Amino acid sequence: MKSIKIIFLFLVAGWQAAAQTINKDVAYGNDPKQKMDVYLPENAKGKTPVIILIHGGSWIGGDKINMTHWLKPLQSGFPDYAIFDINYRLASRQNPANIWPAQIDDVDKAVAFIKDKAREYKINKKQLILLGESAGAQLALVEAFNHDPEHAVKVVVDLFGPTDMADLYTAHHDLAILMNGTPTAIPNVYADASVLGHVDKKSPATIIFHGTADPIVPIRESDSLNVKLKNANVPVNYITYPGKGHGWSGNEILDTYSKTVAFIKEQMK
């Protein structure tokens, strides 16, 4: 284990972050959670593509800081890309206003804000890449597949994200708090929060990562998305890590970084 950590640190240190302009806690709304960190490449030629990072945390926790481990590999692989790391409102029993769809509404709002800033940030608002982990992956998928009529999202990076909220409810009944009801009571709400029913031939290219021993999000959810994408002839790469749970480190995370960069490069040619 120690040797793996040493190799991991050595390789991470080898990634060189590109020169950039950093703007922390840029507000895209009035709520304290509606903030993002903006990483703009210096001396970018023309309008640069955009990578948007979305953290996980079961829609009730987490923070954009949890996604900063992606910065070095992404900036090394894409020195001319802009990166936006967003926060969003979190659901709680104490604040009913933040139940679903507050989270996806915030992602909608953040994406709209980024597009509106295209001229100022010198970005290409029609070349978006969404990368999310867990609940953040669900938000990335729903945004890209269900909420993007202009097809501005070209690639989705899905790390162990739920794809069928009704199915997830069977494993986690407390999901009814977030959704404000059960799948039986509000089937349309669950369907709208699930990506499986929204896959078609125009869906964005997607790379999926999942641990086979994930105790939080059943791997069958990624299995189902992979099949749907293949049947629709959408470019997809599905990577599973035997015996790994809801996240991983060491050699596996290095593999995730490298495969993500390679997939994005292939799709953004």
XYZ file of N, CA and C in Angstrom:
807
model
N 0.831 -1.208 0.000
C 0.000 0.000 0.000
C 0.864 1.256 0.000
N 1.956 1.255 0.792
C 2.822 2.420 0.866
C 3.453 2.702 -0.489
N 3.887 1.624 -1.186
C 4.517 1.817 -2.484
C 3.540 2.401 -3.497
N 2.267 1.970 -3.418
C 1.245 2.511 -4.318
C 1.074 4.002 -4.088
N 1.037 4.405 -2.805
C 0.887 5.823 -2.487
C 2.066 6.629 -3.007
N 3.283 6.072 -2.904
C 4.468 6.773 -3.382
C 4.388 6.959 -4.896
N 4.000 5.879 -5.606
C 3.852 5.970 -7.057
C 2.795 7.006 -7.422
N 1.676 6.983 -6.689
C 0.572 7.918 -6.934
C 1.044 9.359 -6.785
N 1.755 9.643 -5.689
C 2.218 11.003 -5.443
C 3.234 11.433 -6.488
N 4.088 10.501 -6.896
C 5.091 10.812 -7.907
C 4.440 11.190 -9.230
N 3.434 10.397 -9.624
C 2.774 10.659 -10.894
C 1.960 11.940 -10.858
N 1.268 12.170 -9.731
C 0.509 13.407 -9.600
C 1.429 14.612 -9.674
N 2.591 14.497 -9.014
C 3.552 15.597 -9.038
C 4.048 15.858 -10.455
N 4.029 14.812 -11.300
C 4.478 14.960 -12.675
C 3.513 15.717 -13.558
N 2.262 15.826 -13.134
C 1.302 16.597 -13.908
C 1.559 18.077 -13.682
N 1.718 18.802 -14.738
C 2.000 20.223 -14.629
C 0.735 21.024 -14.909
N 0.278 21.756 -13.913
C -0.892 22.606 -14.109
C -0.529 23.770 -15.024
N -1.404 24.073 -15.955
C -1.163 25.168 -16.884
C -1.324 26.507 -16.180
N -0.662 27.535 -16.753
C -0.845 28.885 -16.231
C -2.309 29.261 -16.352
N -2.829 29.903 -15.325
C -4.267 30.132 -15.303
C -4.622 31.353 -14.466
N -5.818 31.847 -14.700
C -6.416 32.875 -13.860
C -7.493 32.204 -13.022
N -7.429 32.384 -11.700
C -8.347 31.705 -10.792
C -9.258 32.728 -10.122
N -10.554 32.496 -10.216
C -11.543 33.323 -9.524
C -12.358 32.420 -8.610
N -12.230 32.605 -7.310
C -12.897 31.747 -6.334
C -14.261 32.318 -5.945
N -15.201 31.408 -5.693
C -16.519 31.755 -5.157
C -17.245 32.813 -5.982
N -17.239 32.618 -7.280
C -18.000 33.492 -8.170
C -19.481 33.135 -8.038
N -20.307 34.114 -7.725
C -21.738 33.860 -7.512
C -22.471 33.753 -8.844
N -23.271 32.690 -8.987
C -24.145 32.580 -10.152
C -25.613 32.700 -9.753
N -25.854 32.995 -8.465
C -27.196 33.192 -7.932
C -27.099 33.861 -6.577
N -28.235 34.036 -5.926
C -28.267 34.754 -4.651
C -28.064 33.868 -3.431
N -28.282 32.566 -3.572
C -28.106 31.657 -2.441
C -26.615 31.476 -2.147
N -26.245 31.373 -0.859
C -24.823 31.190 -0.516
C -24.179 29.981 -1.179
N -24.972 28.974 -1.510
C -24.420 27.781 -2.151
C -24.253 27.940 -3.665
N -24.832 28.971 -4.223
C -24.776 29.139 -5.672
C -23.499 29.887 -6.068
N -22.397 29.164 -5.918
C -21.077 29.725 -6.211
C -20.248 28.717 -6.987
N -19.264 29.233 -7.690
C -18.356 28.378 -8.452
C -16.950 28.947 -8.417
N -15.978 28.059 -8.581
C -14.591 28.468 -8.769
C -14.285 28.388 -10.259
N -13.635 29.424 -10.772
C -13.397 29.548 -12.206
C -11.897 29.509 -12.475
N -11.491 28.600 -13.341
C -10.083 28.444 -13.722
C -9.973 28.695 -15.222
N -9.422 29.852 -15.584
C -9.327 30.237 -16.987
C -7.883 30.141 -17.459
N -7.655 29.521 -18.609
C -6.282 29.421 -19.117
C -5.777 30.779 -19.567
N -4.527 31.042 -19.281
C -3.929 32.283 -19.750
C -3.462 32.106 -21.193
N -3.585 33.163 -21.949
C -3.115 33.179 -23.339
C -3.800 32.120 -24.202
N -5.066 31.846 -23.894
C -5.811 30.888 -24.715
C -6.032 31.470 -26.107
N -5.907 30.618 -27.116
C -6.112 31.058 -28.490
C -7.555 30.770 -28.897
N -8.313 31.817 -29.138
C -9.703 31.631 -29.524
C -10.581 31.237 -28.362
N -11.746 30.725 -28.684
C -12.710 30.338 -27.659
C -12.419 28.921 -27.181
N -12.207 28.790 -25.898
C -11.792 27.510 -25.338
C -12.981 26.657 -24.910
N -12.893 25.340 -25.050
C -13.923 24.455 -24.493
C -13.978 24.556 -22.976
N -15.051 24.027 -22.413
C -15.344 24.187 -20.986
C -15.524 22.826 -20.328
N -14.900 22.650 -19.161
C -15.137 21.478 -18.316
C -15.824 21.959 -17.042
N -16.959 21.365 -16.713
C -17.705 21.717 -15.502
C -17.666 20.535 -14.544
N -17.172 20.780 -13.331
C -17.059 19.750 -12.300
C -18.234 19.855 -11.334
N -18.839 18.696 -10.998
C -20.005 18.675 -10.106
C -19.765 17.643 -9.007
N -19.697 18.097 -7.773
C -19.374 17.219 -6.647
C -20.547 16.329 -6.263
N -20.232 15.259 -5.541
C -21.254 14.374 -4.995
C -21.526 14.676 -3.535
N -22.244 13.750 -2.882
C -22.593 13.933 -1.479
C -24.043 13.627 -1.188
N -24.638 12.734 -2.004
C -26.027 12.295 -1.804
C -27.029 13.440 -1.866
N -26.680 14.509 -2.553
C -27.534 15.700 -2.715
C -27.767 16.444 -1.395
N -27.132 15.991 -0.313
C -27.309 16.634 0.996
C -25.995 17.133 1.579
N -24.880 16.803 0.950
C -23.578 17.194 1.473
C -22.586 17.382 0.340
N -21.323 17.500 0.714
C -20.275 17.692 -0.272
C -20.037 19.152 -0.591
N -18.962 19.389 -1.329
C -18.565 20.757 -1.662
C -17.661 20.711 -2.888
N -17.579 21.812 -3.582
C -16.740 21.887 -4.771
C -15.277 21.584 -4.485
N -14.845 21.789 -3.265
C -13.454 21.481 -2.928
C -13.155 19.996 -3.106
N -14.195 19.166 -3.022
C -14.008 17.720 -3.189
C -13.584 17.341 -4.605
N -13.740 18.252 -5.540
C -13.412 17.954 -6.939
C -12.064 18.520 -7.369
N -11.340 19.163 -6.459
C -10.077 19.789 -6.852
C -8.996 18.773 -7.208
N -9.183 17.518 -6.813
C -8.186 16.505 -7.194
C -8.155 16.294 -8.706
N -9.190 16.756 -9.391
C -9.236 16.642 -10.848
C -8.445 17.745 -11.556
N -8.089 18.797 -10.858
C -7.526 19.964 -11.540
C -6.219 19.664 -12.261
N -5.264 19.056 -11.558
C -3.962 18.818 -12.189
C -4.049 17.908 -13.411
N -4.704 16.743 -13.306
C -4.763 15.911 -14.516
C -5.510 16.572 -15.669
N -6.562 17.318 -15.374
C -7.306 17.976 -16.448
C -6.531 19.150 -17.036
N -5.903 19.946 -16.180
C -5.140 21.086 -16.684
C -3.897 20.637 -17.440
N -3.336 19.511 -17.030
C -2.194 18.962 -17.756
C -2.622 18.432 -19.118
N -3.762 17.743 -19.147
C -4.249 17.186 -20.409
C -4.853 18.221 -21.334
N -5.423 19.273 -20.743
C -6.139 20.290 -21.527
C -5.739 21.690 -21.054
N -4.504 22.099 -21.340
C -4.019 23.385 -20.822
C -4.788 24.593 -21.340
N -5.511 24.437 -22.448
C -6.252 25.560 -23.022
C -7.743 25.503 -22.724
N -8.162 24.596 -21.844
C -9.574 24.492 -21.481
C -9.866 25.312 -20.222
N -11.076 25.836 -20.144
C -11.543 26.496 -18.921
C -12.231 25.457 -18.046
N -12.053 25.582 -16.730
C -12.660 24.644 -15.784
C -13.502 25.429 -14.785
N -14.716 24.951 -14.559
C -15.635 25.556 -13.597
C -16.032 24.481 -12.588
N -15.805 24.760 -11.319
C -16.092 23.810 -10.235
C -17.239 24.395 -9.415
N -18.413 23.768 -9.477
C -19.617 24.421 -8.956
C -20.135 23.801 -7.657
N -20.725 24.643 -6.845
C -21.556 24.218 -5.721
C -23.023 24.362 -6.113
N -23.890 23.750 -5.321
C -25.337 23.845 -5.552
C -26.046 23.668 -4.220
N -27.305 24.057 -4.164
C -28.065 23.932 -2.918
C -28.218 22.464 -2.522
N -28.139 22.228 -1.217
C -28.201 20.871 -0.682
C -29.525 20.650 0.033
N -30.096 19.484 -0.159
C -31.383 19.154 0.455
C -31.211 18.862 1.938
N -32.267 19.130 2.713
C -32.264 18.804 4.142
C -33.695 18.786 4.651
N -33.892 18.088 5.751
C -35.208 18.087 6.381
C -35.573 19.484 6.872
N -34.557 20.251 7.269
C -34.790 21.564 7.855
C -35.131 22.627 6.814
N -34.811 22.360 5.557
C -35.026 23.368 4.518
C -35.763 22.750 3.327
N -37.090 22.665 3.419
C -37.876 22.045 2.338
C -37.691 22.729 0.984
N -37.260 23.983 0.999
C -37.074 24.697 -0.266
C -35.971 24.067 -1.111
N -35.103 23.294 -0.472
C -33.972 22.722 -1.192
C -34.183 21.271 -1.614
N -35.420 20.793 -1.563
C -35.668 19.455 -2.078
C -35.570 19.480 -3.603
N -35.493 18.293 -4.196
C -35.465 18.201 -5.650
C -36.685 18.912 -6.255
N -36.513 19.713 -7.303
C -35.380 19.775 -8.224
C -34.413 20.929 -7.980
N -34.264 21.399 -6.750
C -33.372 22.534 -6.490
C -31.968 22.280 -7.023
N -31.490 21.038 -6.887
C -30.112 20.727 -7.278
C -29.918 20.847 -8.794
N -30.807 20.251 -9.561
C -30.665 20.345 -11.014
C -31.023 21.748 -11.501
N -31.910 22.435 -10.803
C -32.189 23.834 -11.147
C -30.917 24.668 -11.023
N -30.126 24.382 -9.986
C -28.876 25.124 -9.795
C -27.854 24.789 -10.874
N -27.796 23.525 -11.269
C -26.891 23.168 -12.361
C -27.326 23.879 -13.643
N -28.626 23.890 -13.915
C -29.150 24.653 -15.060
C -28.688 26.110 -14.992
N -28.836 26.675 -13.808
C -28.507 28.093 -13.615
C -27.013 28.345 -13.775
N -26.202 27.434 -13.250
C -24.751 27.573 -13.366
C -24.313 27.475 -14.824
N -24.882 26.525 -15.555
C -24.538 26.370 -16.968
C -24.967 27.608 -17.758
N -26.147 28.123 -17.471
C -26.614 29.336 -18.150
C -25.699 30.517 -17.846
N -25.251 30.625 -16.598
C -24.338 31.694 -16.197
C -23.030 31.597 -16.983
N -22.496 30.383 -17.073
C -21.245 30.176 -17.801
C -21.415 30.551 -19.269
N -22.512 30.145 -19.869
C -22.764 30.484 -21.272
C -22.888 31.993 -21.461
N -23.552 32.657 -20.524
C -23.718 34.109 -20.614
C -22.380 34.840 -20.519
N -21.403 34.200 -19.884
C -20.080 34.794 -19.708
C -19.115 34.407 -20.832
N -19.635 33.830 -21.897
C -18.772 33.304 -22.955
C -17.820 34.353 -23.517
N -18.329 35.534 -23.775
C -17.474 36.578 -24.344
C -16.412 37.019 -23.335
N -16.829 37.248 -22.094
C -15.894 37.706 -21.061
C -14.815 36.661 -20.768
N -15.239 35.394 -20.681
C -14.303 34.322 -20.326
C -13.580 33.739 -21.539
N -13.955 34.174 -22.743
C -13.360 33.681 -23.985
C -13.505 32.161 -24.099
N -14.732 31.704 -23.874
C -15.013 30.275 -23.918
C -15.997 29.961 -25.040
N -16.013 28.707 -25.434
C -16.960 28.239 -26.442
C -18.152 27.617 -25.726
N -19.266 28.305 -25.715
C -20.434 27.847 -24.961
C -21.135 26.658 -25.614
N -20.656 26.263 -26.790
C -21.231 25.100 -27.469
C -20.335 23.877 -27.380
N -19.305 23.974 -26.542
C -18.401 22.842 -26.333
C -18.199 22.631 -24.836
N -19.168 21.960 -24.229
C -19.146 21.727 -22.790
C -18.864 20.260 -22.486
N -18.135 20.049 -21.405
C -17.870 18.715 -20.867
C -18.312 18.734 -19.415
N -19.158 17.801 -19.022
C -19.626 17.717 -17.641
C -18.999 16.506 -16.975
N -18.438 16.710 -15.787
C -17.787 15.635 -15.037
C -18.329 15.639 -13.622
N -18.925 14.523 -13.212
C -19.505 14.450 -11.875
C -19.207 13.139 -11.185
N -19.228 13.195 -9.862
C -19.041 12.003 -9.040
C -20.310 11.745 -8.239
N -20.798 10.503 -8.267
C -21.939 10.077 -7.461
C -23.163 10.948 -7.760
N -23.706 11.650 -6.750
C -24.844 12.532 -7.002
C -24.502 13.587 -8.050
N -23.248 14.029 -8.063
C -22.812 14.982 -9.076
C -22.840 14.398 -10.474
N -22.589 13.090 -10.576
C -22.680 12.423 -11.877
C -24.129 12.343 -12.333
N -25.039 12.076 -11.389
C -26.463 12.077 -11.738
C -26.869 13.443 -12.267
N -26.408 14.504 -11.611
C -26.734 15.854 -12.060
C -26.127 16.139 -13.433
N -24.899 15.695 -13.645
C -24.258 15.890 -14.948
C -25.031 15.170 -16.046
N -25.447 13.941 -15.767
C -26.187 13.161 -16.755
C -27.541 13.791 -17.071
N -28.273 14.178 -16.033
C -29.593 14.773 -16.251
C -29.465 16.093 -17.006
N -28.480 16.897 -16.642
C -28.262 18.158 -17.350
C -27.965 17.905 -18.825
N -27.085 16.962 -19.097
C -26.644 16.721 -20.467
C -27.696 16.018 -21.317
N -28.393 15.048 -20.730
C -29.330 14.232 -21.500
C -30.750 14.807 -21.514
N -31.146 15.464 -20.425
C -32.540 15.890 -20.273
C -32.738 17.391 -20.446
N -31.678 18.193 -20.226
C -31.836 19.649 -20.130
C -30.966 20.404 -21.130
N -30.588 19.773 -22.221
C -29.650 20.405 -23.156
C -30.177 20.315 -24.586
N -31.258 21.029 -24.892
C -31.840 20.934 -26.239
C -30.900 21.417 -27.335
N -29.942 22.267 -26.982
C -28.993 22.773 -27.980
C -27.836 21.803 -28.216
N -27.756 20.750 -27.401
C -26.671 19.763 -27.500
C -25.298 20.426 -27.377
N -25.210 21.345 -26.424
C -23.930 22.002 -26.159
C -22.966 21.080 -25.421
N -23.512 20.123 -24.664
C -22.665 19.178 -23.933
C -22.194 18.102 -24.898
N -20.890 18.007 -25.055
C -20.316 17.048 -25.998
C -19.861 15.758 -25.325
N -19.471 15.851 -24.043
C -18.956 14.685 -23.320
C -19.448 14.730 -21.883
N -19.808 13.553 -21.348
C -20.108 13.412 -19.926
C -19.156 12.384 -19.329
N -18.578 12.734 -18.192
C -17.751 11.804 -17.418
C -18.556 11.441 -16.177
N -18.983 10.190 -16.115
C -19.906 9.699 -15.085
C -19.169 8.743 -14.153
N -18.907 9.201 -12.945
C -18.288 8.346 -11.939
C -19.354 7.863 -10.966
N -19.712 6.601 -11.105
C -20.659 5.886 -10.233
C -21.920 6.688 -9.914
N -22.511 7.265 -10.953
C -23.714 8.076 -10.755
C -24.993 7.270 -10.860
N -26.007 7.599 -10.072
C -27.326 6.971 -10.219
C -27.939 7.336 -11.568
N -28.541 6.352 -12.212
C -29.173 6.591 -13.511
C -30.669 6.319 -13.492
N -31.147 5.658 -12.441
C -32.565 5.309 -12.310
C -32.973 5.560 -10.862
N -33.611 6.693 -10.618
C -33.893 7.097 -9.239
C -34.932 6.201 -8.574
N -35.854 5.661 -9.343
C -36.828 4.727 -8.768
C -36.132 3.455 -8.304
N -35.181 2.982 -9.093
C -34.399 1.813 -8.694
C -33.555 2.125 -7.462
N -32.963 3.320 -7.429
C -32.145 3.701 -6.274
C -32.985 3.750 -5.005
N -34.241 4.146 -5.131
C -35.142 4.205 -3.978
C -35.298 2.834 -3.329
N -35.254 1.764 -4.118
C -35.412 0.423 -3.543
C -34.280 0.089 -2.586
N -33.127 0.719 -2.779
C -31.983 0.492 -1.892
C -31.879 1.550 -0.803
N -32.449 2.722 -1.041
C -32.331 3.845 -0.100
C -33.683 4.553 -0.006
N -34.531 4.114 0.915
C -35.871 4.694 1.031
C -35.847 6.153 1.487
N -34.734 6.575 2.118
C -34.659 7.977 2.528
C -34.531 8.913 1.328
N -34.384 8.355 0.135
C -34.390 9.183 -1.070
C -35.705 9.943 -1.205
N -36.753 9.429 -0.578
C -38.061 10.089 -0.632
C -38.020 11.478 -0.006
N -37.070 11.716 0.905
C -36.934 13.047 1.508
C -36.474 14.044 0.450
N -35.437 13.667 -0.292
C -34.942 14.526 -1.365
C -36.016 14.773 -2.414
N -36.694 13.695 -2.810
C -37.634 13.776 -3.922
C -39.023 14.261 -3.504
N -39.252 14.346 -2.186
C -40.543 14.775 -1.637
C -41.661 13.789 -1.980
N -41.320 12.508 -1.951
C -42.315 11.478 -2.211
C -41.669 10.203 -2.711
N -42.457 9.170 -2.849
C -41.970 7.878 -3.325
C -42.168 7.754 -4.835
N -41.516 6.786 -5.466
C -41.729 6.587 -6.903
C -43.178 6.280 -7.257
N -43.881 5.620 -6.357
C -45.291 5.316 -6.610
C -46.145 6.575 -6.584
N -45.825 7.473 -5.653
C -46.621 8.690 -5.488
C -46.329 9.725 -6.571
N -45.055 9.839 -6.958
C -44.668 10.871 -7.930
C -43.759 10.260 -9.013
N -44.286 9.337 -9.799
C -43.446 8.647 -10.790
C -42.811 9.576 -11.813
N -43.513 10.629 -12.193
C -42.969 11.535 -13.205
C -41.750 12.291 -12.696
N -41.760 12.635 -11.412
C -40.615 13.339 -10.825
C -39.384 12.439 -10.844
N -39.576 11.188 -10.464
C -38.460 10.237 -10.491
C -37.965 10.009 -11.917
N -38.885 9.926 -12.859
C -38.490 9.717 -14.254
C -37.696 10.901 -14.791
N -38.125 12.114 -14.439
C -37.426 13.307 -14.907
C -36.035 13.433 -14.293
N -35.830 12.806 -13.129
C -34.535 12.856 -12.452
C -33.639 11.685 -12.838
N -34.096 10.886 -13.781
C -33.355 9.703 -14.214
C -32.961 9.852 -15.674
N -31.770 9.404 -16.003
C -31.283 9.595 -17.364
C -31.712 8.477 -18.309
N -32.036 7.308 -17.787
C -32.263 6.144 -18.647
C -33.359 6.361 -19.682
N -34.404 7.091 -19.311
C -35.500 7.318 -20.244
C -35.250 8.427 -21.238
N -34.056 9.008 -21.205
C -33.768 10.161 -22.059
C -32.609 9.914 -23.018
N -32.169 8.676 -23.124
C -31.075 8.355 -24.040
C -31.612 8.259 -25.464
N -30.945 8.940 -26.388
C -31.265 8.785 -27.808
C -29.988 8.962 -28.616
N -30.110 8.905 -29.924
C -28.919 8.933 -30.778
C -28.166 10.262 -30.715
N -28.813 11.307 -30.199
C -28.160 12.605 -30.081
C -27.539 12.832 -28.705
N -27.611 11.846 -27.842
C -27.027 11.976 -26.502
C -25.513 12.136 -26.603
N -24.902 12.829 -25.640
C -23.462 13.070 -25.704
C -22.640 11.822 -25.417
N -21.442 11.804 -25.949
C -20.499 10.728 -25.658
C -20.283 10.645 -24.148
N -20.204 9.424 -23.630
C -20.167 9.239 -22.179
C -19.135 8.190 -21.794
N -18.342 8.509 -20.783
C -17.445 7.529 -20.186
C -17.930 7.271 -18.767
N -18.056 5.999 -18.417
C -18.651 5.579 -17.145
C -17.621 4.806 -16.335
N -17.529 5.132 -15.042
C -16.670 4.395 -14.117
C -17.512 3.890 -12.952
N -17.290 2.630 -12.552
C -18.043 2.094 -11.412
C -17.261 0.956 -10.764
N -17.303 0.905 -9.439
C -16.729 -0.214 -8.703
C -17.739 -1.338 -8.592
N -17.285 -2.574 -8.780
C -18.226 -3.698 -8.781
C -18.809 -3.974 -7.404
N -18.157 -3.467 -6.349
C -18.649 -3.703 -4.986
C -19.237 -2.435 -4.371
N -19.739 -1.540 -5.201
C -20.312 -0.278 -4.711
C -21.525 -0.562 -3.822
N -21.474 -0.156 -2.533
C -22.603 -0.401 -1.636
C -23.636 0.719 -1.637
N -23.358 1.796 -2.343
C -24.232 2.975 -2.334
C -25.085 3.038 -3.600
N -24.438 3.058 -4.733
C -25.134 3.071 -6.023
C -24.907 1.715 -6.689
N -25.939 0.897 -6.822
C -25.762 -0.434 -7.419
C -25.162 -0.339 -8.820
N -24.212 -1.204 -9.100
C -23.539 -1.144 -10.401
C -24.504 -1.408 -11.550
N -25.641 -2.034 -11.265
C -26.619 -2.280 -12.329
C -27.099 -0.972 -12.965
N -26.997 0.131 -12.219
C -27.427 1.412 -12.784
C -26.500 1.850 -13.920
N -25.198 1.630 -13.736
C -24.259 1.931 -14.819
C -24.343 0.894 -15.928
N -24.574 -0.373 -15.552
C -24.774 -1.413 -16.570
C -25.903 -1.012 -17.520
N -27.007 -0.557 -16.947
C -28.181 -0.199 -17.750
C -27.893 0.977 -18.671
N -27.189 1.979 -18.161
C -26.866 3.137 -18.994
C -25.947 2.731 -20.139
N -24.978 1.899 -19.849
C -24.062 1.427 -20.885
C -24.825 0.739 -22.020
N -25.764 -0.125 -21.669
C -26.557 -0.834 -22.677
C -27.397 0.144 -23.493
N -28.035 1.090 -22.808
C -28.870 2.078 -23.502
C -28.047 2.889 -24.506
N -26.866 3.321 -24.083
C -26.020 4.123 -24.960
C -25.551 3.314 -26.161
N -25.163 2.084 -25.924
C -24.730 1.234 -27.038
C -25.864 0.999 -28.022
N -27.045 0.750 -27.507
C -28.197 0.505 -28.382
C -28.560 1.733 -29.208
N -28.239 2.914 -28.673
C -28.515 4.163 -29.393
C -27.339 4.598 -30.263
N -26.284 3.772 -30.301
C -25.076 4.076 -31.080
C -24.402 5.370 -30.639
N -24.449 5.615 -29.337
C -23.754 6.763 -28.753
C -22.368 6.299 -28.294
N -21.314 7.053 -28.580
C -19.987 6.657 -28.111
C -19.961 6.506 -26.591
N -19.515 5.347 -26.116
C -19.477 5.090 -24.681
C -18.277 4.215 -24.354
N -17.660 4.502 -23.236
C -16.595 3.664 -22.688
C -16.977 3.360 -21.249
N -17.058 2.088 -20.912
C -17.519 1.661 -19.589
C -16.391 0.918 -18.893
N -15.914 1.484 -17.789
C -14.803 0.908 -17.038
C -15.286 0.500 -15.659
N -15.059 -0.749 -15.302
C -15.397 -1.225 -13.960
C -14.121 -1.623 -13.235
N -14.143 -1.441 -11.912
C -13.005 -1.807 -11.073
C -13.429 -2.919 -10.124
N -12.959 -4.141 -10.365
C -13.369 -5.287 -9.545
C -13.065 -5.087 -8.064
N -14.081 -5.316 -7.243
C -13.913 -5.253 -5.800
C -13.896 -3.860 -5.209
N -13.954 -2.827 -6.039
C -13.918 -1.457 -5.531
C -15.333 -0.982 -5.212
N -15.411 -0.067 -4.226
C -16.698 0.416 -3.767
C -17.093 1.736 -4.388
N -17.590 2.630 -3.543
C -18.099 3.924 -4.009
C -16.949 4.928 -4.025
N -16.056 4.745 -4.992
C -14.842 5.545 -5.085
C -13.615 4.676 -4.888
N -12.455 5.208 -5.240
C -11.213 4.435 -5.164
C -10.034 5.390 -5.174
N -8.844 4.836 -4.987
C -7.630 5.650 -4.951
C -6.502 4.857 -5.609
N -5.256 5.275 -5.380
C -4.107 4.534 -5.876
C -4.096 4.368 -7.379
N -3.704 3.183 -7.827
C -3.585 2.931 -9.264
C -4.902 3.121 -9.999
N -6.014 2.810 -9.328
C -7.312 2.927 -9.987
C -7.660 4.379 -10.312
N -7.378 5.299 -9.391
C -7.713 6.692 -9.684
C -6.802 7.244 -10.778
N -5.551 6.778 -10.811
C -4.668 7.182 -11.899
C -5.200 6.676 -13.234
N -5.706 5.459 -13.226
C -6.311 4.893 -14.429
C -7.537 5.703 -14.845
N -8.331 6.119 -13.862
C -9.513 6.941 -14.141
C -9.110 8.262 -14.784
N -8.103 8.908 -14.218
C -7.634 10.170 -14.794
C -7.195 9.980 -16.251
N -6.346 8.989 -16.484
C -5.775 8.818 -17.823
C -6.842 8.435 -18.845
N -7.765 7.561 -18.462
C -8.822 7.159 -19.394
C -9.788 8.311 -19.667
N -10.029 9.147 -18.657
C -10.887 10.318 -18.851
C -10.267 11.283 -19.850
N -9.000 11.596 -19.650
C -8.312 12.522 -20.555
C -8.301 11.970 -21.976
N -8.001 10.686 -22.119
C -7.949 10.082 -23.453
C -9.315 10.110 -24.136
N -10.376 9.820 -23.381
C -11.723 9.800 -23.954
C -12.144 11.195 -24.397
N -11.891 12.180 -23.554
C -12.253 13.552 -23.920
C -11.494 13.988 -25.172
N -10.204 13.694 -25.224
C -9.414 14.080 -26.398
C -9.967 13.440 -27.668
N -10.346 12.178 -27.579
C -10.880 11.480 -28.748
C -12.197 12.102 -29.210
N -13.060 12.445 -28.261
C -14.387 12.966 -28.611
C -14.367 14.434 -29.020
N -13.336 15.166 -28.605
C -13.289 16.603 -28.881
C -12.389 16.936 -30.065
N -12.033 15.940 -30.844
C -11.185 16.189 -32.015
C -11.852 17.174 -32.978
